[in-house]
Amino acid sequence: MLRLSYCTLDLVVLGFAQTDFMYHGLFIVASVYQLFLYLDALRQRNICHLLALILFGFFFVIMSIVHVLQHFLFEKNRAIIQASSPVKHSSAAYIARMKPFQYAILALTPLIFCVMFVVTTQLYKRFHWKNYHGHHTDSEQFQPLLIAWGLLCGLLKVDFFFLFAYAVQLAPAGILRYDDIWKFECVVVLFGSILAFLVLVFYGIRKENIHVIITFLGLNVAIMGYFGYRTYVFAMPRSLLAIDHYEVWT
């Protein structure tokens, strides 16, 4: 965590503290959520949920690496801020204590993912597609529909978490003087996306309404355009005097 006990707090310092707190919090929440996905896959004995678990684990490894690199950037740019008043305590000792933990995260997260992948492979051999053969029906289309529904639910569980993670990381943007990010954008992105998924996807499938499904597909195109625009905004270089907390490496 950022050490701010010897600093004179202002909005920028508070913004960096919030950002660092969110990074650590998201890492913990992601670990718990991964455990939830694993237990859910065991309970349902569903191959599609196992595949979603592997996908989430892969993204979790990428997110962990990005967050550790982000913390390196904080240290490089003296994100352990010395504010406006002289600081008698050097941050070098603090950084030296943090380095082993950061390197441990970089090493352990991929290792745990590899172990989980091996275990998931063994579960795949046990589950296979037997749960879909257990439904007795004369329709040849019933099994593909069950598989498609399982894949959709699994991907939605992965998508919900990363939408939440993205929205949370937008929260301190205004404090950190990102004027091109709307004040309540994080709330709109999070709840708007969840509402769209829950209402459009489940209502459209339940009612077999093709117009709702087409609306959802069109909304997906708009969302991809939004994320493309945000990626462009975050990639634009800022003032040399400003510290960019969305920048990962330089």
PDB file of C-alpha atoms in Angstrom:
ATOM      1  CA  MET A   1       0.000   0.000   0.000  1.00  0.00           C
ATOM      2  CA  LEU A   2       1.099   3.561  -0.543  1.00  0.00           C
ATOM      3  CA  ARG A   3       2.737   5.000   2.526  1.00  0.00           C
ATOM      4  CA  LEU A   4       1.139   8.381   3.137  1.00  0.00           C
ATOM      5  CA  SER A   5       1.623   8.849   6.868  1.00  0.00           C
ATOM      6  CA  TYR A   6       4.365  11.429   6.373  1.00  0.00           C
ATOM      7  CA  CYS A   7       2.660  13.298   3.535  1.00  0.00           C
ATOM      8  CA  THR A   8       0.519  16.403   3.385  1.00  0.00           C
ATOM      9  CA  LEU A   9      -2.636  15.071   1.774  1.00  0.00           C
ATOM     10  CA  ASP A  10      -4.195  16.717  -1.250  1.00  0.00           C
ATOM     11  CA  LEU A  11      -6.599  15.383  -3.877  1.00  0.00           C
ATOM     12  CA  VAL A  12      -3.873  13.899  -6.081  1.00  0.00           C
ATOM     13  CA  VAL A  13      -2.271  12.081  -3.142  1.00  0.00           C
ATOM     14  CA  LEU A  14      -5.715  10.806  -2.129  1.00  0.00           C
ATOM     15  CA  GLY A  15      -6.335   9.648  -5.698  1.00  0.00           C
ATOM     16  CA  PHE A  16      -3.118   7.638  -5.745  1.00  0.00           C
ATOM     17  CA  ALA A  17      -3.994   6.119  -2.377  1.00  0.00           C
ATOM     18  CA  GLN A  18      -7.419   5.089  -3.704  1.00  0.00           C
ATOM     19  CA  THR A  19      -5.882   3.627  -6.857  1.00  0.00           C
ATOM     20  CA  ASP A  20      -3.352   1.564  -4.939  1.00  0.00           C
ATOM     21  CA  PHE A  21      -6.031   0.383  -2.509  1.00  0.00           C
ATOM     22  CA  MET A  22      -8.251  -0.679  -5.421  1.00  0.00           C
ATOM     23  CA  TYR A  23      -5.440  -2.628  -7.070  1.00  0.00           C
ATOM     24  CA  HIS A  24      -4.787  -4.608  -3.903  1.00  0.00           C
ATOM     25  CA  GLY A  25      -8.511  -5.031  -3.273  1.00  0.00           C
ATOM     26  CA  LEU A  26      -9.193  -6.273  -6.805  1.00  0.00           C
ATOM     27  CA  PHE A  27      -6.409  -8.811  -6.509  1.00  0.00           C
ATOM     28  CA  ILE A  28      -7.977 -10.222  -3.327  1.00  0.00           C
ATOM     29  CA  VAL A  29     -11.514 -10.148  -4.738  1.00  0.00           C
ATOM     30  CA  ALA A  30     -10.354 -11.879  -7.939  1.00  0.00           C
ATOM     31  CA  SER A  31      -8.821 -14.707  -5.909  1.00  0.00           C
ATOM     32  CA  VAL A  32     -12.060 -15.198  -3.959  1.00  0.00           C
ATOM     33  CA  TYR A  33     -14.137 -14.996  -7.141  1.00  0.00           C
ATOM     34  CA  GLN A  34     -11.926 -17.608  -8.793  1.00  0.00           C
ATOM     35  CA  LEU A  35     -12.598 -19.938  -5.858  1.00  0.00           C
ATOM     36  CA  PHE A  36     -16.321 -19.277  -6.278  1.00  0.00           C
ATOM     37  CA  LEU A  37     -16.137 -20.221  -9.969  1.00  0.00           C
ATOM     38  CA  TYR A  38     -14.272 -23.412  -9.106  1.00  0.00           C
ATOM     39  CA  LEU A  39     -16.835 -24.465  -6.477  1.00  0.00           C
ATOM     40  CA  ASP A  40     -19.673 -23.572  -8.840  1.00  0.00           C
ATOM     41  CA  ALA A  41     -18.164 -25.766 -11.570  1.00  0.00           C
ATOM     42  CA  LEU A  42     -17.841 -28.646  -9.085  1.00  0.00           C
ATOM     43  CA  ARG A  43     -21.446 -28.226  -7.978  1.00  0.00           C
ATOM     44  CA  GLN A  44     -22.877 -28.136 -11.485  1.00  0.00           C
ATOM     45  CA  ARG A  45     -20.462 -30.691 -12.989  1.00  0.00           C
ATOM     46  CA  ASN A  46     -20.583 -28.575 -16.101  1.00  0.00           C
ATOM     47  CA  ILE A  47     -17.870 -28.589 -18.758  1.00  0.00           C
ATOM     48  CA  CYS A  48     -18.787 -25.103 -19.965  1.00  0.00           C
ATOM     49  CA  HIS A  49     -18.229 -23.679 -16.488  1.00  0.00           C
ATOM     50  CA  LEU A  50     -14.852 -25.422 -16.332  1.00  0.00           C
ATOM     51  CA  LEU A  51     -13.877 -23.707 -19.573  1.00  0.00           C
ATOM     52  CA  ALA A  52     -15.022 -20.372 -18.131  1.00  0.00           C
ATOM     53  CA  LEU A  53     -12.900 -21.071 -15.044  1.00  0.00           C
ATOM     54  CA  ILE A  54      -9.802 -21.628 -17.206  1.00  0.00           C
ATOM     55  CA  LEU A  55     -10.534 -18.431 -19.137  1.00  0.00           C
ATOM     56  CA  PHE A  56     -10.931 -16.459 -15.914  1.00  0.00           C
ATOM     57  CA  GLY A  57      -7.702 -17.915 -14.523  1.00  0.00           C
ATOM     58  CA  PHE A  58      -5.812 -16.890 -17.668  1.00  0.00           C
ATOM     59  CA  PHE A  59      -7.172 -13.338 -17.462  1.00  0.00           C
ATOM     60  CA  PHE A  60      -6.373 -13.280 -13.744  1.00  0.00           C
ATOM     61  CA  VAL A  61      -2.718 -14.058 -14.512  1.00  0.00           C
ATOM     62  CA  ILE A  62      -2.617 -11.184 -17.008  1.00  0.00           C
ATOM     63  CA  MET A  63      -4.325  -8.832 -14.542  1.00  0.00           C
ATOM     64  CA  SER A  64      -1.867  -9.768 -11.783  1.00  0.00           C
ATOM     65  CA  ILE A  65       1.129  -9.075 -14.022  1.00  0.00           C
ATOM     66  CA  VAL A  66      -0.332  -5.729 -15.105  1.00  0.00           C
ATOM     67  CA  HIS A  67      -1.020  -4.681 -11.515  1.00  0.00           C
ATOM     68  CA  VAL A  68       2.496  -5.575 -10.374  1.00  0.00           C
ATOM     69  CA  LEU A  69       3.959  -3.623 -13.297  1.00  0.00           C
ATOM     70  CA  GLN A  70       1.636  -0.785 -12.328  1.00  0.00           C
ATOM     71  CA  HIS A  71       3.061  -0.791  -8.823  1.00  0.00           C
ATOM     72  CA  PHE A  72       6.584  -0.706 -10.260  1.00  0.00           C
ATOM     73  CA  LEU A  73       5.504   2.390 -12.191  1.00  0.00           C
ATOM     74  CA  PHE A  74       4.220   3.999  -9.006  1.00  0.00           C
ATOM     75  CA  GLU A  75       7.580   3.462  -7.366  1.00  0.00           C
ATOM     76  CA  LYS A  76       9.449   4.715 -10.416  1.00  0.00           C
ATOM     77  CA  ASN A  77       7.387   7.907 -10.484  1.00  0.00           C
ATOM     78  CA  ARG A  78       7.614   8.274  -6.707  1.00  0.00           C
ATOM     79  CA  ALA A  79       3.959   7.481  -6.176  1.00  0.00           C
ATOM     80  CA  ILE A  80       4.888   7.171  -2.512  1.00  0.00           C
ATOM     81  CA  ILE A  81       4.431  10.866  -2.693  1.00  0.00           C
ATOM     82  CA  GLN A  82       6.465  13.367  -0.765  1.00  0.00           C
ATOM     83  CA  ALA A  83       3.714  15.945  -1.180  1.00  0.00           C
ATOM     84  CA  SER A  84       4.447  19.592  -0.517  1.00  0.00           C
ATOM     85  CA  SER A  85       6.401  19.369   2.717  1.00  0.00           C
ATOM     86  CA  PRO A  86       9.898  17.918   3.239  1.00  0.00           C
ATOM     87  CA  VAL A  87       9.901  14.243   4.202  1.00  0.00           C
ATOM     88  CA  LYS A  88      12.540  12.973   6.566  1.00  0.00           C
ATOM     89  CA  HIS A  89      11.840   9.292   5.929  1.00  0.00           C
ATOM     90  CA  SER A  90      13.200   7.779   2.728  1.00  0.00           C
ATOM     91  CA  SER A  91      10.930   5.487   0.722  1.00  0.00           C
ATOM     92  CA  ALA A  92      13.857   3.305  -0.408  1.00  0.00           C
ATOM     93  CA  ALA A  93      13.496   0.938   2.552  1.00  0.00           C
ATOM     94  CA  TYR A  94       9.755   0.613   1.959  1.00  0.00           C
ATOM     95  CA  ILE A  95      10.284  -0.174  -1.729  1.00  0.00           C
ATOM     96  CA  ALA A  96      12.939  -2.753  -0.851  1.00  0.00           C
ATOM     97  CA  ARG A  97      10.468  -4.499   1.464  1.00  0.00           C
ATOM     98  CA  MET A  98       7.768  -4.528  -1.217  1.00  0.00           C
ATOM     99  CA  LYS A  99       9.904  -5.975  -4.007  1.00  0.00           C
ATOM    100  CA  PRO A 100       9.948  -9.596  -2.709  1.00  0.00           C
ATOM    101  CA  PHE A 101       6.153  -9.630  -2.408  1.00  0.00           C
ATOM    102  CA  GLN A 102       5.747  -8.278  -5.929  1.00  0.00           C
ATOM    103  CA  TYR A 103       8.123 -10.820  -7.431  1.00  0.00           C
ATOM    104  CA  ALA A 104       6.396 -13.569  -5.427  1.00  0.00           C
ATOM    105  CA  ILE A 105       3.063 -12.560  -6.970  1.00  0.00           C
ATOM    106  CA  LEU A 106       4.607 -12.649 -10.452  1.00  0.00           C
ATOM    107  CA  ALA A 107       5.908 -16.164  -9.800  1.00  0.00           C
ATOM    108  CA  LEU A 108       3.049 -17.722  -7.824  1.00  0.00           C
ATOM    109  CA  THR A 109       0.080 -16.528  -9.875  1.00  0.00           C
ATOM    110  CA  PRO A 110       1.089 -18.328 -13.122  1.00  0.00           C
ATOM    111  CA  LEU A 111       2.182 -21.363 -11.091  1.00  0.00           C
ATOM    112  CA  ILE A 112      -1.201 -21.609  -9.371  1.00  0.00           C
ATOM    113  CA  PHE A 113      -2.921 -21.211 -12.727  1.00  0.00           C
ATOM    114  CA  CYS A 114      -0.893 -24.129 -14.126  1.00  0.00           C
ATOM    115  CA  VAL A 115      -1.876 -26.304 -11.148  1.00  0.00           C
ATOM    116  CA  MET A 116      -5.521 -25.297 -11.567  1.00  0.00           C
ATOM    117  CA  PHE A 117      -5.314 -26.085 -15.286  1.00  0.00           C
ATOM    118  CA  VAL A 118      -4.044 -29.605 -14.552  1.00  0.00           C
ATOM    119  CA  VAL A 119      -6.794 -30.179 -11.966  1.00  0.00           C
ATOM    120  CA  THR A 120      -9.410 -28.812 -14.358  1.00  0.00           C
ATOM    121  CA  THR A 121      -8.184 -31.193 -17.054  1.00  0.00           C
ATOM    122  CA  GLN A 122      -8.721 -34.123 -14.685  1.00  0.00           C
ATOM    123  CA  LEU A 123     -12.209 -32.850 -13.877  1.00  0.00           C
ATOM    124  CA  TYR A 124     -12.921 -32.572 -17.591  1.00  0.00           C
ATOM    125  CA  LYS A 125     -12.123 -36.269 -17.995  1.00  0.00           C
ATOM    126  CA  ARG A 126     -14.570 -37.060 -15.196  1.00  0.00           C
ATOM    127  CA  PHE A 127     -17.387 -34.701 -16.196  1.00  0.00           C
ATOM    128  CA  HIS A 128     -16.987 -34.779 -19.966  1.00  0.00           C
ATOM    129  CA  TRP A 129     -20.395 -34.271 -21.561  1.00  0.00           C
ATOM    130  CA  LYS A 130     -22.314 -36.793 -19.435  1.00  0.00           C
ATOM    131  CA  ASN A 131     -24.455 -34.134 -17.808  1.00  0.00           C
ATOM    132  CA  TYR A 132     -25.895 -33.249 -21.212  1.00  0.00           C
ATOM    133  CA  HIS A 133     -26.650 -36.870 -22.092  1.00  0.00           C
ATOM    134  CA  GLY A 134     -28.742 -37.179 -18.926  1.00  0.00           C
ATOM    135  CA  HIS A 135     -31.601 -35.200 -20.456  1.00  0.00           C
ATOM    136  CA  HIS A 136     -34.054 -37.490 -22.212  1.00  0.00           C
ATOM    137  CA  THR A 137     -35.593 -35.834 -25.216  1.00  0.00           C
ATOM    138  CA  ASP A 138     -36.315 -36.711 -28.819  1.00  0.00           C
ATOM    139  CA  SER A 139     -35.069 -33.368 -30.084  1.00  0.00           C
ATOM    140  CA  GLU A 140     -31.574 -33.486 -31.575  1.00  0.00           C
ATOM    141  CA  GLN A 141     -31.230 -29.734 -30.965  1.00  0.00           C
ATOM    142  CA  PHE A 142     -31.700 -29.963 -27.210  1.00  0.00           C
ATOM    143  CA  GLN A 143     -28.117 -30.917 -26.344  1.00  0.00           C
ATOM    144  CA  PRO A 144     -26.511 -28.101 -28.429  1.00  0.00           C
ATOM    145  CA  LEU A 145     -28.914 -25.654 -26.783  1.00  0.00           C
ATOM    146  CA  LEU A 146     -27.824 -26.808 -23.322  1.00  0.00           C
ATOM    147  CA  ILE A 147     -24.168 -26.443 -24.294  1.00  0.00           C
ATOM    148  CA  ALA A 148     -24.773 -22.959 -25.702  1.00  0.00           C
ATOM    149  CA  TRP A 149     -26.658 -21.947 -22.551  1.00  0.00           C
ATOM    150  CA  GLY A 150     -23.869 -23.267 -20.321  1.00  0.00           C
ATOM    151  CA  LEU A 151     -21.244 -21.375 -22.321  1.00  0.00           C
ATOM    152  CA  LEU A 152     -23.290 -18.184 -22.153  1.00  0.00           C
ATOM    153  CA  CYS A 153     -23.739 -18.400 -18.366  1.00  0.00           C
ATOM    154  CA  GLY A 154     -20.053 -19.192 -17.848  1.00  0.00           C
ATOM    155  CA  LEU A 155     -18.888 -16.292 -20.009  1.00  0.00           C
ATOM    156  CA  LEU A 156     -21.317 -13.915 -18.303  1.00  0.00           C
ATOM    157  CA  LYS A 157     -19.816 -14.809 -14.912  1.00  0.00           C
ATOM    158  CA  VAL A 158     -16.347 -13.968 -16.238  1.00  0.00           C
ATOM    159  CA  ASP A 159     -17.607 -10.819 -17.945  1.00  0.00           C
ATOM    160  CA  PHE A 160     -19.373  -9.498 -14.843  1.00  0.00           C
ATOM    161  CA  PHE A 161     -16.182  -9.554 -12.785  1.00  0.00           C
ATOM    162  CA  PHE A 162     -14.017  -7.759 -15.319  1.00  0.00           C
ATOM    163  CA  LEU A 163     -16.716  -5.150 -15.936  1.00  0.00           C
ATOM    164  CA  PHE A 164     -16.731  -4.578 -12.189  1.00  0.00           C
ATOM    165  CA  ALA A 165     -12.910  -4.376 -12.109  1.00  0.00           C
ATOM    166  CA  TYR A 166     -12.851  -1.899 -14.990  1.00  0.00           C
ATOM    167  CA  ALA A 167     -15.550   0.311 -13.469  1.00  0.00           C
ATOM    168  CA  VAL A 168     -13.882   0.347 -10.041  1.00  0.00           C
ATOM    169  CA  GLN A 169     -10.570   1.486 -11.521  1.00  0.00           C
ATOM    170  CA  LEU A 170     -12.309   4.457 -13.152  1.00  0.00           C
ATOM    171  CA  ALA A 171     -13.482   5.777  -9.764  1.00  0.00           C
ATOM    172  CA  PRO A 172     -10.362   7.834  -8.850  1.00  0.00           C
ATOM    173  CA  ALA A 173      -9.935   9.186 -12.396  1.00  0.00           C
ATOM    174  CA  GLY A 174     -11.573  12.532 -11.621  1.00  0.00           C
ATOM    175  CA  ILE A 175      -9.435  13.083  -8.527  1.00  0.00           C
ATOM    176  CA  LEU A 176      -6.321  12.337 -10.593  1.00  0.00           C
ATOM    177  CA  ARG A 177      -7.313  15.081 -13.068  1.00  0.00           C
ATOM    178  CA  TYR A 178      -8.502  12.970 -15.954  1.00  0.00           C
ATOM    179  CA  ASP A 179     -10.912  15.567 -17.267  1.00  0.00           C
ATOM    180  CA  ASP A 180     -11.922  13.443 -20.277  1.00  0.00           C
ATOM    181  CA  ILE A 181     -13.493  10.774 -18.022  1.00  0.00           C
ATOM    182  CA  TRP A 182     -17.028  11.542 -16.881  1.00  0.00           C
ATOM    183  CA  LYS A 183     -17.629  11.870 -13.174  1.00  0.00           C
ATOM    184  CA  PHE A 184     -20.143   9.012 -12.895  1.00  0.00           C
ATOM    185  CA  GLU A 185     -18.853   6.931 -15.786  1.00  0.00           C
ATOM    186  CA  CYS A 186     -17.869   4.029 -13.516  1.00  0.00           C
ATOM    187  CA  VAL A 187     -21.420   3.750 -12.146  1.00  0.00           C
ATOM    188  CA  VAL A 188     -23.003   4.018 -15.600  1.00  0.00           C
ATOM    189  CA  VAL A 189     -20.658   1.405 -17.093  1.00  0.00           C
ATOM    190  CA  LEU A 190     -21.138  -1.094 -14.270  1.00  0.00           C
ATOM    191  CA  PHE A 191     -24.887  -0.916 -13.704  1.00  0.00           C
ATOM    192  CA  GLY A 192     -25.707  -0.205 -17.347  1.00  0.00           C
ATOM    193  CA  SER A 193     -23.814  -3.299 -18.476  1.00  0.00           C
ATOM    194  CA  ILE A 194     -25.312  -5.531 -15.787  1.00  0.00           C
ATOM    195  CA  LEU A 195     -28.818  -4.275 -16.575  1.00  0.00           C
ATOM    196  CA  ALA A 196     -28.283  -4.828 -20.291  1.00  0.00           C
ATOM    197  CA  PHE A 197     -26.992  -8.359 -19.773  1.00  0.00           C
ATOM    198  CA  LEU A 198     -29.644  -9.395 -17.265  1.00  0.00           C
ATOM    199  CA  VAL A 199     -32.607  -7.827 -19.024  1.00  0.00           C
ATOM    200  CA  LEU A 200     -31.718  -8.238 -22.682  1.00  0.00           C
ATOM    201  CA  VAL A 201     -29.969 -11.615 -22.589  1.00  0.00           C
ATOM    202  CA  PHE A 202     -32.177 -13.524 -20.179  1.00  0.00           C
ATOM    203  CA  TYR A 203     -35.440 -11.875 -21.222  1.00  0.00           C
ATOM    204  CA  GLY A 204     -34.663 -12.300 -24.910  1.00  0.00           C
ATOM    205  CA  ILE A 205     -33.751 -15.975 -24.539  1.00  0.00           C
ATOM    206  CA  ARG A 206     -36.611 -16.754 -22.166  1.00  0.00           C
ATOM    207  CA  LYS A 207     -39.181 -15.147 -24.470  1.00  0.00           C
ATOM    208  CA  GLU A 208     -37.352 -16.228 -27.652  1.00  0.00           C
ATOM    209  CA  ASN A 209     -37.598 -12.636 -28.841  1.00  0.00           C
ATOM    210  CA  ILE A 210     -35.352 -12.139 -31.852  1.00  0.00           C
ATOM    211  CA  HIS A 211     -35.655  -8.331 -31.675  1.00  0.00           C
ATOM    212  CA  VAL A 212     -34.265  -8.252 -28.134  1.00  0.00           C
ATOM    213  CA  ILE A 213     -31.369 -10.499 -29.155  1.00  0.00           C
ATOM    214  CA  ILE A 214     -30.573  -8.229 -32.126  1.00  0.00           C
ATOM    215  CA  THR A 215     -30.686  -5.221 -29.786  1.00  0.00           C
ATOM    216  CA  PHE A 216     -28.225  -6.961 -27.485  1.00  0.00           C
ATOM    217  CA  LEU A 217     -25.867  -7.701 -30.389  1.00  0.00           C
ATOM    218  CA  GLY A 218     -26.045  -4.058 -31.469  1.00  0.00           C
ATOM    219  CA  LEU A 219     -25.300  -2.979 -27.909  1.00  0.00           C
ATOM    220  CA  ASN A 220     -22.254  -5.257 -27.916  1.00  0.00           C
ATOM    221  CA  VAL A 221     -20.939  -3.459 -30.995  1.00  0.00           C
ATOM    222  CA  ALA A 222     -21.440  -0.119 -29.214  1.00  0.00           C
ATOM    223  CA  ILE A 223     -19.643  -1.416 -26.106  1.00  0.00           C
ATOM    224  CA  MET A 224     -16.676  -2.567 -28.194  1.00  0.00           C
ATOM    225  CA  GLY A 225     -16.554   0.894 -29.745  1.00  0.00           C
ATOM    226  CA  TYR A 226     -16.598   2.456 -26.268  1.00  0.00           C
ATOM    227  CA  PHE A 227     -13.721   0.291 -25.038  1.00  0.00           C
ATOM    228  CA  GLY A 228     -11.777   1.060 -28.211  1.00  0.00           C
ATOM    229  CA  TYR A 229     -12.260   4.779 -27.563  1.00  0.00           C
ATOM    230  CA  ARG A 230     -11.213   4.430 -23.911  1.00  0.00           C
ATOM    231  CA  THR A 231      -8.114   2.463 -24.932  1.00  0.00           C
ATOM    232  CA  TYR A 232      -7.202   5.284 -27.307  1.00  0.00           C
ATOM    233  CA  VAL A 233      -7.711   7.897 -24.575  1.00  0.00           C
ATOM    234  CA  PHE A 234      -5.606   5.986 -22.038  1.00  0.00           C
ATOM    235  CA  ALA A 235      -2.852   5.458 -24.633  1.00  0.00           C
ATOM    236  CA  MET A 236      -2.532   9.173 -25.403  1.00  0.00           C
ATOM    237  CA  PRO A 237       0.592  10.680 -23.762  1.00  0.00           C
ATOM    238  CA  ARG A 238      -0.092  13.156 -20.993  1.00  0.00           C
ATOM    239  CA  SER A 239       1.925  16.134 -19.828  1.00  0.00           C
ATOM    240  CA  LEU A 240       5.492  15.349 -18.825  1.00  0.00           C
ATOM    241  CA  LEU A 241       4.725  16.879 -15.431  1.00  0.00           C
ATOM    242  CA  ALA A 242       1.747  14.585 -14.834  1.00  0.00           C
ATOM    243  CA  ILE A 243       1.929  11.046 -13.477  1.00  0.00           C
ATOM    244  CA  ASP A 244      -0.316   8.734 -15.461  1.00  0.00           C
ATOM    245  CA  HIS A 245      -1.699   6.048 -13.155  1.00  0.00           C
ATOM    246  CA  TYR A 246      -3.282   4.207 -16.113  1.00  0.00           C
ATOM    247  CA  GLU A 247       0.098   3.813 -17.801  1.00  0.00           C
ATOM    248  CA  VAL A 248       1.580   0.335 -17.344  1.00  0.00           C
ATOM    249  CA  TRP A 249       5.073   0.641 -18.781  1.00  0.00           C
ATOM    250  CA  THR A 250       7.099   3.367 -20.420  1.00  0.00           C
TER     251      THR A 250
END
